[in-house]
GROMACS .gro file of N, CA and C in nm:
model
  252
    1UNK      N    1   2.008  -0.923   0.734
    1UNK     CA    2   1.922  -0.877   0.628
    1UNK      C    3   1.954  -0.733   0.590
    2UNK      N    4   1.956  -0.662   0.683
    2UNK     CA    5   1.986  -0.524   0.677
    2UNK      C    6   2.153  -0.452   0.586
    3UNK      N    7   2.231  -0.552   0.601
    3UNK     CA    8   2.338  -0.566   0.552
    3UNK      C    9   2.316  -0.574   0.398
    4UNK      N   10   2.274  -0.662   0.347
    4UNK     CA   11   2.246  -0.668   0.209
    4UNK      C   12   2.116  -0.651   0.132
    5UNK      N   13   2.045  -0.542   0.229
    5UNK     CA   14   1.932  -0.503   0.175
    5UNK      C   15   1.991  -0.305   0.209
    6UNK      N   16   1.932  -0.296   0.063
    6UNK     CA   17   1.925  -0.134   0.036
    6UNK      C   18   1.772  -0.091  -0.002
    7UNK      N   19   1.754   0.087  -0.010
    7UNK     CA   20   1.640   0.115  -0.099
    7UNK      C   21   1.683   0.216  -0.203
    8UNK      N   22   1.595   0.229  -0.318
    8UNK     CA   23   1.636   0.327  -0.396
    8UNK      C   24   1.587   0.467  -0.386
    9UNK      N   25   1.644   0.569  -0.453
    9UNK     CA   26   1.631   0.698  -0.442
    9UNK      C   27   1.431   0.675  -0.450
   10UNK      N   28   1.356   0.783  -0.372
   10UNK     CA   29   1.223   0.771  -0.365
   10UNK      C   30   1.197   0.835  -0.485
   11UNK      N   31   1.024   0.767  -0.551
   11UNK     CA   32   0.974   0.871  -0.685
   11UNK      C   33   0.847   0.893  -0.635
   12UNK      N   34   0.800   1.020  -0.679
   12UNK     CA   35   0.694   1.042  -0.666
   12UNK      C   36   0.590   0.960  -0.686
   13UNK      N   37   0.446   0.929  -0.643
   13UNK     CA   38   0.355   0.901  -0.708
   13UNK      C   39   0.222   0.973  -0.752
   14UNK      N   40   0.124   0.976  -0.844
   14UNK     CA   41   0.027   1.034  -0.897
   14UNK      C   42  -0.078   0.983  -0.844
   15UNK      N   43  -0.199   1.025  -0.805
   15UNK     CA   44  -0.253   0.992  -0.677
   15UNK      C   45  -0.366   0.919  -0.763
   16UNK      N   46  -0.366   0.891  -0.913
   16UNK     CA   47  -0.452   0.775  -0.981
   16UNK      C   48  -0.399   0.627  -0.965
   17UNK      N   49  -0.248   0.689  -0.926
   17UNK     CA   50  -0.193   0.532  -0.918
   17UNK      C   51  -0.219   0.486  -0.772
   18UNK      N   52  -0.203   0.587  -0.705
   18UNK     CA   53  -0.239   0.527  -0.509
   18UNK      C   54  -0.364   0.474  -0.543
   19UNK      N   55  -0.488   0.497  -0.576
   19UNK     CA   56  -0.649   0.471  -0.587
   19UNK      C   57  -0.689   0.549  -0.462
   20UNK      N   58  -0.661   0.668  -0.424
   20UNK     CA   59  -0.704   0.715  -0.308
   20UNK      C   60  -0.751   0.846  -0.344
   21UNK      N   61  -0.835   0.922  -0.262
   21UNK     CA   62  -0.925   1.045  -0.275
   21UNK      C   63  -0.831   1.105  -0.209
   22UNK      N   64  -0.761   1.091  -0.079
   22UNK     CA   65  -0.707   1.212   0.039
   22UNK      C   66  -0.597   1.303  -0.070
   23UNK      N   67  -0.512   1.343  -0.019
   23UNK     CA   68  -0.399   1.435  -0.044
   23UNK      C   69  -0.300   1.419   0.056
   24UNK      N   70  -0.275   1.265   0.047
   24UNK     CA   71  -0.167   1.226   0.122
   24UNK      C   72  -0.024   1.237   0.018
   25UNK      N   73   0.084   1.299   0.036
   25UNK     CA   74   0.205   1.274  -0.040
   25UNK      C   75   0.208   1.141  -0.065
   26UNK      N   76   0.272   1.047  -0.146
   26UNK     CA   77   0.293   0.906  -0.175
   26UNK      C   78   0.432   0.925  -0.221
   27UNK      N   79   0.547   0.877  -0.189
   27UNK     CA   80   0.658   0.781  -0.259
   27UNK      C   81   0.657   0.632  -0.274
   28UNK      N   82   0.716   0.599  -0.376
   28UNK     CA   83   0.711   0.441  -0.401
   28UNK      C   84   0.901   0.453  -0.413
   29UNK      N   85   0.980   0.320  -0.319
   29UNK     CA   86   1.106   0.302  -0.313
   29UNK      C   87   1.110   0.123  -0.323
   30UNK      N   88   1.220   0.114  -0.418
   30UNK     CA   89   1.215  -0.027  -0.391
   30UNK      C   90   1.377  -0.073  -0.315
   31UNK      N   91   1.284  -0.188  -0.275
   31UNK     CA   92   1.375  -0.262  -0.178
   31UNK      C   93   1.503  -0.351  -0.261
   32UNK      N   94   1.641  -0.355  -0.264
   32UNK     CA   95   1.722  -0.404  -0.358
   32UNK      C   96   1.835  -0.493  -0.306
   33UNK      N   97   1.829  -0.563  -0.339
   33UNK     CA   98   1.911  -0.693  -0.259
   33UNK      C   99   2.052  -0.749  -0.337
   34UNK      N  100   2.169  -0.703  -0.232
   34UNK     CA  101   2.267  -0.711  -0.354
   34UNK      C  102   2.347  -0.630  -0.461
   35UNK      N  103   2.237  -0.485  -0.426
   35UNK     CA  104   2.290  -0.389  -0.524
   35UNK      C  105   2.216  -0.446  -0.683
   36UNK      N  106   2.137  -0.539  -0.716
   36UNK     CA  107   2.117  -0.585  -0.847
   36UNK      C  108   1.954  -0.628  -0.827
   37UNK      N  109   1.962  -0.717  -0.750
   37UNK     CA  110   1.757  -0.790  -0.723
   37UNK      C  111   1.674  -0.682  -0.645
   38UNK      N  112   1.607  -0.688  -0.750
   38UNK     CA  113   1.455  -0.524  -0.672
   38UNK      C  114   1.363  -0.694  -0.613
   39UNK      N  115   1.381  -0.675  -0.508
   39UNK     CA  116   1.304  -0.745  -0.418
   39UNK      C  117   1.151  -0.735  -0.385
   40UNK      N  118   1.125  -0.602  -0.344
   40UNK     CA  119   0.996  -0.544  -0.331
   40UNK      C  120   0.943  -0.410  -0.383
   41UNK      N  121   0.847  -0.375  -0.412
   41UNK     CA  122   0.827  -0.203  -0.426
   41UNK      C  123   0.730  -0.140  -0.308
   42UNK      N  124   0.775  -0.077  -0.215
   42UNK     CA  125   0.709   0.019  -0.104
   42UNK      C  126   0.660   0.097  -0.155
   43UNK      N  127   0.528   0.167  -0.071
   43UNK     CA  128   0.477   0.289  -0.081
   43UNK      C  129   0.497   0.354   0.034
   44UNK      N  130   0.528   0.479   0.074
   44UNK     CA  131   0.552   0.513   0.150
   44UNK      C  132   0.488   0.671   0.185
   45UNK      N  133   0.359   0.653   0.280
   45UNK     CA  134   0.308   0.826   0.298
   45UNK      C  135   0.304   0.815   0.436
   46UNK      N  136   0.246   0.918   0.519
   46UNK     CA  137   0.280   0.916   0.652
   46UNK      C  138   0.137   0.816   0.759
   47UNK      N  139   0.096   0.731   0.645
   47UNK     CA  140   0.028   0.622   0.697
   47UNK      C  141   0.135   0.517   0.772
   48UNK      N  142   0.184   0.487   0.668
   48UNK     CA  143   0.281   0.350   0.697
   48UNK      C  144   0.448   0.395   0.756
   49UNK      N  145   0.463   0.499   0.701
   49UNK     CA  146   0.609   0.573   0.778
   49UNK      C  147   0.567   0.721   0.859
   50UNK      N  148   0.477   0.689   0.996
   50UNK     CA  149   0.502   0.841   1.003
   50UNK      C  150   0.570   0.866   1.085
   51UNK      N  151   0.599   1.049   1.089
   51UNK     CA  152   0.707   1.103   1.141
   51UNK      C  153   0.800   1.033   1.271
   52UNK      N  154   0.932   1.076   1.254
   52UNK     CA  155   0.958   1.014   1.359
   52UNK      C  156   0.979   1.134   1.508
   53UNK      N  157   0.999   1.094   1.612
   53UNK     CA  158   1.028   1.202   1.726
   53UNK      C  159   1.097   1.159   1.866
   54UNK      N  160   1.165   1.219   1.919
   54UNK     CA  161   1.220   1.208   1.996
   54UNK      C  162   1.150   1.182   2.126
   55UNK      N  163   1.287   1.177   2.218
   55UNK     CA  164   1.154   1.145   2.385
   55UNK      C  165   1.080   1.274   2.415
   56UNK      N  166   1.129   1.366   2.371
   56UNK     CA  167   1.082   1.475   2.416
   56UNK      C  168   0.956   1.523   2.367
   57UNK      N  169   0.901   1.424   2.255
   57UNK     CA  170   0.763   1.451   2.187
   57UNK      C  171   0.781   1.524   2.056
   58UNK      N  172   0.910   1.621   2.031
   58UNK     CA  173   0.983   1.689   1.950
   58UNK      C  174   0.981   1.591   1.792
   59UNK      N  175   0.886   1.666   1.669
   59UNK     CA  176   0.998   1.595   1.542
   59UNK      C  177   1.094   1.622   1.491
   60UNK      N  178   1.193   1.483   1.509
   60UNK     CA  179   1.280   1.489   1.441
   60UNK      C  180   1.270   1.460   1.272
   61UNK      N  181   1.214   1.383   1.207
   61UNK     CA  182   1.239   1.363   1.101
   61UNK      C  183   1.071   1.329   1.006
   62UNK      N  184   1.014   1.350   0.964
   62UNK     CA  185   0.887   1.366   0.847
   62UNK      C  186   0.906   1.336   0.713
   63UNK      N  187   0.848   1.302   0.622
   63UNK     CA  188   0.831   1.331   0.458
   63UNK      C  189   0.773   1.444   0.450
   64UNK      N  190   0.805   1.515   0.335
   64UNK     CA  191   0.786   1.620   0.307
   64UNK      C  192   0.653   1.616   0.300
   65UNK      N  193   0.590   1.750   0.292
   65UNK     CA  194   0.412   1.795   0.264
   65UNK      C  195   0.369   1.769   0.100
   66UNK      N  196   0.449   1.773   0.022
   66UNK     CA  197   0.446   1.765  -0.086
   66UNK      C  198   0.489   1.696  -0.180
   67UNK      N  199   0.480   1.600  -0.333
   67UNK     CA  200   0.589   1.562  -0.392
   67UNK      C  201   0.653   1.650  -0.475
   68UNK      N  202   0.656   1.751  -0.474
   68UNK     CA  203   0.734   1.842  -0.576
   68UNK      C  204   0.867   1.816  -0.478
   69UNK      N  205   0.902   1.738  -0.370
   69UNK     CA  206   1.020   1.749  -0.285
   69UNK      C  207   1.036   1.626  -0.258
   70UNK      N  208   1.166   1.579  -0.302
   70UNK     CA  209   1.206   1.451  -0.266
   70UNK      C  210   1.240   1.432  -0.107
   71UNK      N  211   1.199   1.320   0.004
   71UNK     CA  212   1.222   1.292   0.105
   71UNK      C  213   1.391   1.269   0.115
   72UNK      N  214   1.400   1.295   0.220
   72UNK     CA  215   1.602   1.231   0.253
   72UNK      C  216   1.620   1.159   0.378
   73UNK      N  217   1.652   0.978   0.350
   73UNK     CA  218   1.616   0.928   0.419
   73UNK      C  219   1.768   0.929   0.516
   74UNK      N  220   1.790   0.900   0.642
   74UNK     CA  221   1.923   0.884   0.737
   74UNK      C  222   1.915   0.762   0.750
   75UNK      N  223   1.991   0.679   0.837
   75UNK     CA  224   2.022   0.554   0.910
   75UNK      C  225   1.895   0.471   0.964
   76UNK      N  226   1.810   0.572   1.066
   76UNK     CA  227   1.747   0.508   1.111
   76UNK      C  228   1.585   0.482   1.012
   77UNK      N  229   1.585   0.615   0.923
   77UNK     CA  230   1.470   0.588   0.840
   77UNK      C  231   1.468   0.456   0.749
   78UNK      N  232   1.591   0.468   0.716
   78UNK     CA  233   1.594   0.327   0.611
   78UNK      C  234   1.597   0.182   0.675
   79UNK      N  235   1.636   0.166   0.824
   79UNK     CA  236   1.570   0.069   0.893
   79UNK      C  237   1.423   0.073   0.896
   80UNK      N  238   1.360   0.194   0.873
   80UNK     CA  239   1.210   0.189   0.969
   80UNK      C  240   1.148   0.098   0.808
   81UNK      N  241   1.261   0.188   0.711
   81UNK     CA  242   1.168   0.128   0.558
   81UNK      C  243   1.165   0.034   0.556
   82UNK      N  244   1.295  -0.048   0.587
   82UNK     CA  245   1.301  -0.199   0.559
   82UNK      C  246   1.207  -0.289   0.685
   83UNK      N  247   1.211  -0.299   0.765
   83UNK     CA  248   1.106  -0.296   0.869
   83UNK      C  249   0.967  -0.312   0.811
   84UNK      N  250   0.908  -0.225   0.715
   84UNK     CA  251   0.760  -0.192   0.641
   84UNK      C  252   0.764  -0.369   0.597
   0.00000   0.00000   0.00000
């Protein structure tokens, strides 16, 4: 699956479109199968992806605090996405 599943660059979202009160950051990425079929559309805040960390308790990797800043996902983030 992982092989022929990608995600796309993350976009911001506007927090009328989440339906939520907090001041959680939101990205929406979709899932693309093939390079051509958008399969699914994710949301992604540090509900459903949060940070990741090492054994040491240490983070290694977060979404940003804000959307004025696009997230940058590595290897293992884009497993955790596809995973969601």
């Amino acid at each position: 699956m992982e092989d022929r599943h990608t995600i796309s660059d993350p976009r911001p979202l506007v927090l009328e479109k989440v339906g939520s009160d907090d001041d959680l950051p939101s990205w929406e990425v979709d899932i693309i199968r093939d390079d051509t079929v958008v399969v699914d559309t994710v949301v992604l805040n540090n509900e459903n992806l949060p940070p990741r960390t090492n054994k040491k308790g240490k983070v290694v990797w977060r979404l940003p605090d804000s959307t004025d800043k696009l997230p940058s996902f590595g290897t293992d983030d884009r497993r955790r996405i596809l995973d969601i």
